[in-house]
CSV table of N, CA and C in Angstrom, one decimal:
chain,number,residue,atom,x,y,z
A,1,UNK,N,12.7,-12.2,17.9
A,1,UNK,CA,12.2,-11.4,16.8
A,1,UNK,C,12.1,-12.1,15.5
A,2,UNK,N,11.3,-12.2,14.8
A,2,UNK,CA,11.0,-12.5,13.7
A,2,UNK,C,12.1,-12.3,12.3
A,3,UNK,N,12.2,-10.7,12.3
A,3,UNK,CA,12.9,-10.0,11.7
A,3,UNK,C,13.6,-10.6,11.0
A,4,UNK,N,15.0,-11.3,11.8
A,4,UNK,CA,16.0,-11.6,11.1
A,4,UNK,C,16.0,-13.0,10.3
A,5,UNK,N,14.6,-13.9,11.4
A,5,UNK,CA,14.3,-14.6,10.6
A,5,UNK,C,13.8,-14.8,9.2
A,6,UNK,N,13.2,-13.8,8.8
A,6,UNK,CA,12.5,-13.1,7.7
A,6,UNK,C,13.7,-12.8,6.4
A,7,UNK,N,14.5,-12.4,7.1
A,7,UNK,CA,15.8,-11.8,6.3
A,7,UNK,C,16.7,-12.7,5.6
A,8,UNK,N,17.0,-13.8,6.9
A,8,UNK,CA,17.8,-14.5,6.4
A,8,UNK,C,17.2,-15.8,5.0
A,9,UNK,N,15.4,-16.0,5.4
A,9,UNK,CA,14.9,-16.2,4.3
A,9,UNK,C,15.2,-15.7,3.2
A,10,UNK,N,14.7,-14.5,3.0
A,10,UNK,CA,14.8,-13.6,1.8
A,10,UNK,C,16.4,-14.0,1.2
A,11,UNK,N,17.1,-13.5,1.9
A,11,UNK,CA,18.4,-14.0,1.5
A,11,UNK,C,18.6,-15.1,1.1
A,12,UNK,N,18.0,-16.4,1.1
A,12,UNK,CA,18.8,-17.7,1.0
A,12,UNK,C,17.9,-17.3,-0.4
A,13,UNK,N,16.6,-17.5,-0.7
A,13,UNK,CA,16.1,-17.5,-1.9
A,13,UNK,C,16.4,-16.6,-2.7
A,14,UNK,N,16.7,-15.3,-2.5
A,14,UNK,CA,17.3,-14.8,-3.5
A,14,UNK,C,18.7,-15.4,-4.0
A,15,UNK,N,19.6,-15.8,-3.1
A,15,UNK,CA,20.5,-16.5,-4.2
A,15,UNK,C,20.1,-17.6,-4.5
A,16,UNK,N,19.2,-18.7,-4.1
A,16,UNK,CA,18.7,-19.3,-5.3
A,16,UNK,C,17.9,-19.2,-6.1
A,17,UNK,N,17.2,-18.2,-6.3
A,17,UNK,CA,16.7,-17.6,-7.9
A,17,UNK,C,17.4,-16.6,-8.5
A,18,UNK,N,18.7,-16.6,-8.0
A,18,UNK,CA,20.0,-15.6,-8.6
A,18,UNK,C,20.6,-16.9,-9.8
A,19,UNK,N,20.5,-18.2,-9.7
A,19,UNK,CA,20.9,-18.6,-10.2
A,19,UNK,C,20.5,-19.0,-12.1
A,20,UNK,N,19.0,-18.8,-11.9
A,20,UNK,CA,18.4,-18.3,-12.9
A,20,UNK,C,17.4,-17.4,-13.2
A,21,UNK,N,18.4,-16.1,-12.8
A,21,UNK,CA,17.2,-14.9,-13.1
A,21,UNK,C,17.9,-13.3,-12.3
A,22,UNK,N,17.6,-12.4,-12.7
A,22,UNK,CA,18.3,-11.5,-12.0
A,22,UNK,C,17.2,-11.2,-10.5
A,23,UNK,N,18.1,-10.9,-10.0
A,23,UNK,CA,17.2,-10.6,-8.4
A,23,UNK,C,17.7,-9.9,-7.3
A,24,UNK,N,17.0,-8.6,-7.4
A,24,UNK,CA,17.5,-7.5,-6.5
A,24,UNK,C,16.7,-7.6,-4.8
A,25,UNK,N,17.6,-7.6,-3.9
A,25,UNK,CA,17.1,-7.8,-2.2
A,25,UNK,C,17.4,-6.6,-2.1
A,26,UNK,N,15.7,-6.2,-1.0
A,26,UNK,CA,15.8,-4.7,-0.7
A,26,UNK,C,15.9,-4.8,0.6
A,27,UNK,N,16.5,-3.8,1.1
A,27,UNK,CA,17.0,-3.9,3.2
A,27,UNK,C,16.4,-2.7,3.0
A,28,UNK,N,15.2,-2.8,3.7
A,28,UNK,CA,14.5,-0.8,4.5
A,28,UNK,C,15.0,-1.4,6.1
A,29,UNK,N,16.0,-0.3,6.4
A,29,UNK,CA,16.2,-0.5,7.7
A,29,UNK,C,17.1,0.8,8.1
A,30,UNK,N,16.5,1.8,8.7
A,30,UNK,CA,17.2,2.9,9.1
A,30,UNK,C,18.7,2.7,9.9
A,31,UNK,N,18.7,1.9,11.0
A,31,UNK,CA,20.1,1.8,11.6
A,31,UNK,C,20.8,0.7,10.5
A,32,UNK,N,20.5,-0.5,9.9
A,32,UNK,CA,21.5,-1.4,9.6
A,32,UNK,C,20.8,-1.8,8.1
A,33,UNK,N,21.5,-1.0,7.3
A,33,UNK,CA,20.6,-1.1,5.8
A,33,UNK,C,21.6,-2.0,4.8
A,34,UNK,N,22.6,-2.1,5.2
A,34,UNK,CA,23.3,-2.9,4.6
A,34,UNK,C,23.3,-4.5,4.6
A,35,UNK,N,23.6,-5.3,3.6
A,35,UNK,CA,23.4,-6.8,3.6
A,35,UNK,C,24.3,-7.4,5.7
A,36,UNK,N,23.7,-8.3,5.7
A,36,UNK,CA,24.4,-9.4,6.9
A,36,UNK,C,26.0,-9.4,6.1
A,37,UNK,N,26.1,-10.3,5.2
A,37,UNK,CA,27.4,-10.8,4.7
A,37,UNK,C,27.7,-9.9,3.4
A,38,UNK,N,28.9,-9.2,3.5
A,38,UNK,CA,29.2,-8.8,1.7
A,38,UNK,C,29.3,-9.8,1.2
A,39,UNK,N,28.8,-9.7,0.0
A,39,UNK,CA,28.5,-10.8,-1.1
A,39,UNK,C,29.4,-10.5,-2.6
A,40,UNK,N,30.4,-11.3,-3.2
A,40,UNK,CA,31.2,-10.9,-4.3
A,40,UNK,C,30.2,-9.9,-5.2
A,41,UNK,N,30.4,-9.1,-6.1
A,41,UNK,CA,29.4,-8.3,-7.0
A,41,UNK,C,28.8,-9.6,-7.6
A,42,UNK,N,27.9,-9.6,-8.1
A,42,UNK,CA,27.4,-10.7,-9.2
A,42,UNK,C,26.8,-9.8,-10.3
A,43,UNK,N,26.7,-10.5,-11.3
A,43,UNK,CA,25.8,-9.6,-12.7
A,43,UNK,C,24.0,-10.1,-11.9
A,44,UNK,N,24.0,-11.6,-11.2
A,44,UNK,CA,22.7,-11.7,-10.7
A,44,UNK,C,21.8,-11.2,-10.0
A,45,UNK,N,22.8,-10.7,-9.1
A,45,UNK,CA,22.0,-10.8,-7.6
A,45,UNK,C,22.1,-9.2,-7.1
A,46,UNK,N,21.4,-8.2,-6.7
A,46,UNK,CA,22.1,-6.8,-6.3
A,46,UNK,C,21.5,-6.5,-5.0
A,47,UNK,N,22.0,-5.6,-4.6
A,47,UNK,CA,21.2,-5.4,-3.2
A,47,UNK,C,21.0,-4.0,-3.3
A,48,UNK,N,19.6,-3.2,-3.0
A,48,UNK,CA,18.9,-1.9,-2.6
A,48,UNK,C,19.5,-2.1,-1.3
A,49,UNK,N,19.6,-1.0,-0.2
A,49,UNK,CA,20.1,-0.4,0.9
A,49,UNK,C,19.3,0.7,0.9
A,50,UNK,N,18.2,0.7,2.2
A,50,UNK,CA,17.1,1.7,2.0
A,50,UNK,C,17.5,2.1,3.4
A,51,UNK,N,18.4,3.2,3.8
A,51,UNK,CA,18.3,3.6,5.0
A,51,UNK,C,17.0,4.6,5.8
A,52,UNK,N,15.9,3.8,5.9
A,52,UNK,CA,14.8,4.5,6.4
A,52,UNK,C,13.7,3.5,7.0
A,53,UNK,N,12.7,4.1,7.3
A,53,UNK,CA,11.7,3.1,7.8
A,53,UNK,C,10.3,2.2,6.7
A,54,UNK,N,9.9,1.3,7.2
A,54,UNK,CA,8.8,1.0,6.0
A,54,UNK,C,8.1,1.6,5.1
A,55,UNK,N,7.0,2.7,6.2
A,55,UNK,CA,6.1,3.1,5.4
A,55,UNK,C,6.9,4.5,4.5
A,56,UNK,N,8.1,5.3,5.0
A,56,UNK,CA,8.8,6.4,4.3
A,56,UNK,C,9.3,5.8,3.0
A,57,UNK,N,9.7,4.5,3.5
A,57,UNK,CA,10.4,3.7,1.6
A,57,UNK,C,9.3,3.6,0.9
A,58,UNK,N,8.0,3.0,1.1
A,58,UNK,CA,7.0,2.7,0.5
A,58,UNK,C,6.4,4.1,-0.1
A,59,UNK,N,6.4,5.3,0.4
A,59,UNK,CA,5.8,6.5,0.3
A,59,UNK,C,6.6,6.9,-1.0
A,60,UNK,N,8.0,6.8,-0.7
A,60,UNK,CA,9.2,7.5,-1.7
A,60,UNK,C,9.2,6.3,-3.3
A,61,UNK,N,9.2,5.3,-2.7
A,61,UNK,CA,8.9,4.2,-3.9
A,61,UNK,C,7.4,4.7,-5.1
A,62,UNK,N,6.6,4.9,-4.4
A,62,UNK,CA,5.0,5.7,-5.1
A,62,UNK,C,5.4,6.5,-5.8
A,63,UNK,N,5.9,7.6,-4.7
A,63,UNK,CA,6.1,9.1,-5.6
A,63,UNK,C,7.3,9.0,-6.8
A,64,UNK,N,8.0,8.5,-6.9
A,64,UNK,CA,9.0,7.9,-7.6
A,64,UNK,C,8.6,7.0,-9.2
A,65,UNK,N,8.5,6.3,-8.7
A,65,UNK,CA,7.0,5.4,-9.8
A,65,UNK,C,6.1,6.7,-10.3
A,66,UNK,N,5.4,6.9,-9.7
A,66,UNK,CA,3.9,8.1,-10.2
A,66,UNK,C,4.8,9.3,-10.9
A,67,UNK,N,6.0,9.4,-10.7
A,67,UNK,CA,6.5,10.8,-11.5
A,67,UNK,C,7.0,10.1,-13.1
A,68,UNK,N,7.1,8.9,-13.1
A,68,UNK,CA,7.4,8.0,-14.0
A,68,UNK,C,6.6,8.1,-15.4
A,69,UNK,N,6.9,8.9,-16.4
A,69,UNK,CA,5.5,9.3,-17.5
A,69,UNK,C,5.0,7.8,-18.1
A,70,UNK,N,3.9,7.5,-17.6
A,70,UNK,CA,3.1,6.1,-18.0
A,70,UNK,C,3.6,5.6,-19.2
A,71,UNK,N,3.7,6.3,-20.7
A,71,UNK,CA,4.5,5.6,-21.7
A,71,UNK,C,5.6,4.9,-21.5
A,72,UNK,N,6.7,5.5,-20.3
A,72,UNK,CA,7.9,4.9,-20.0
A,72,UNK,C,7.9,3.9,-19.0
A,73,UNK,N,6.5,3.7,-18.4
A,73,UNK,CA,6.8,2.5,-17.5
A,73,UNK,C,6.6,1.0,-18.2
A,74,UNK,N,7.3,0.2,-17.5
A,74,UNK,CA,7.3,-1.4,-18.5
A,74,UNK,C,5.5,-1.7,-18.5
A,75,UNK,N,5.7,-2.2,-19.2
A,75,UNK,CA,4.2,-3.2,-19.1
A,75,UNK,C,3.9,-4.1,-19.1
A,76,UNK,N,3.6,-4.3,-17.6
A,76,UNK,CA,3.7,-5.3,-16.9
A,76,UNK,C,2.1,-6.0,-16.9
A,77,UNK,N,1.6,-5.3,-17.6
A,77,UNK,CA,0.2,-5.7,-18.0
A,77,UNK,C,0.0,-7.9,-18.0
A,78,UNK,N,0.8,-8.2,-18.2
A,78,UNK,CA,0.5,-9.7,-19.0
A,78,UNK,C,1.0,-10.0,-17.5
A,79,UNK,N,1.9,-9.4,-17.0
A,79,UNK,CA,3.1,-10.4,-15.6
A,79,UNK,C,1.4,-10.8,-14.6
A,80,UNK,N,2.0,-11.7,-14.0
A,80,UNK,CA,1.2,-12.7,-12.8
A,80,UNK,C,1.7,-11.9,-11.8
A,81,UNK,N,0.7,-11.8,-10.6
A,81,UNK,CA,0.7,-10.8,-9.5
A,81,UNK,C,1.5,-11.5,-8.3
């Protein structure tokens, strides 16, 4: 499976762009939503724990955002895609 290979990517580069920069790793995974390894707390690095499937996090992430009154969202207008 791919999967874990995917993951454990994710993981190595987030802690190396933890080193300069904050960087939150998100797990959507209904049975195993928690990180591989507990990791000490850091001020850098945090981890989301999404106990659910892809497209339900993605759905709840929208509606979540969209209830967000547009004055109060960042603007991210200038950021690179």
């Amino acid at each position: 499976s791919n999967v874990p290979t995917v993951r454990h990517a994710v993981e190595h580069a987030a802690s190396e762009f933890a080193e300069e920069a904050d960087v939150t790793v998100v797990r959507i995974n209904p049975d195993f939503p928690l990180p591989d390894k507990l990791l000490f707390p850091s001020g850098h690095m945090r981890h989301l724990a999404l106990p659910c499937r892809g497209l339900e996090a993605l759905l709840e992430i929208r509606d979540h955002y969209d209830a967000v009154p547009t004055d109060l969202r960042a603007d991210d207008s200038d950021e690179p895609l």
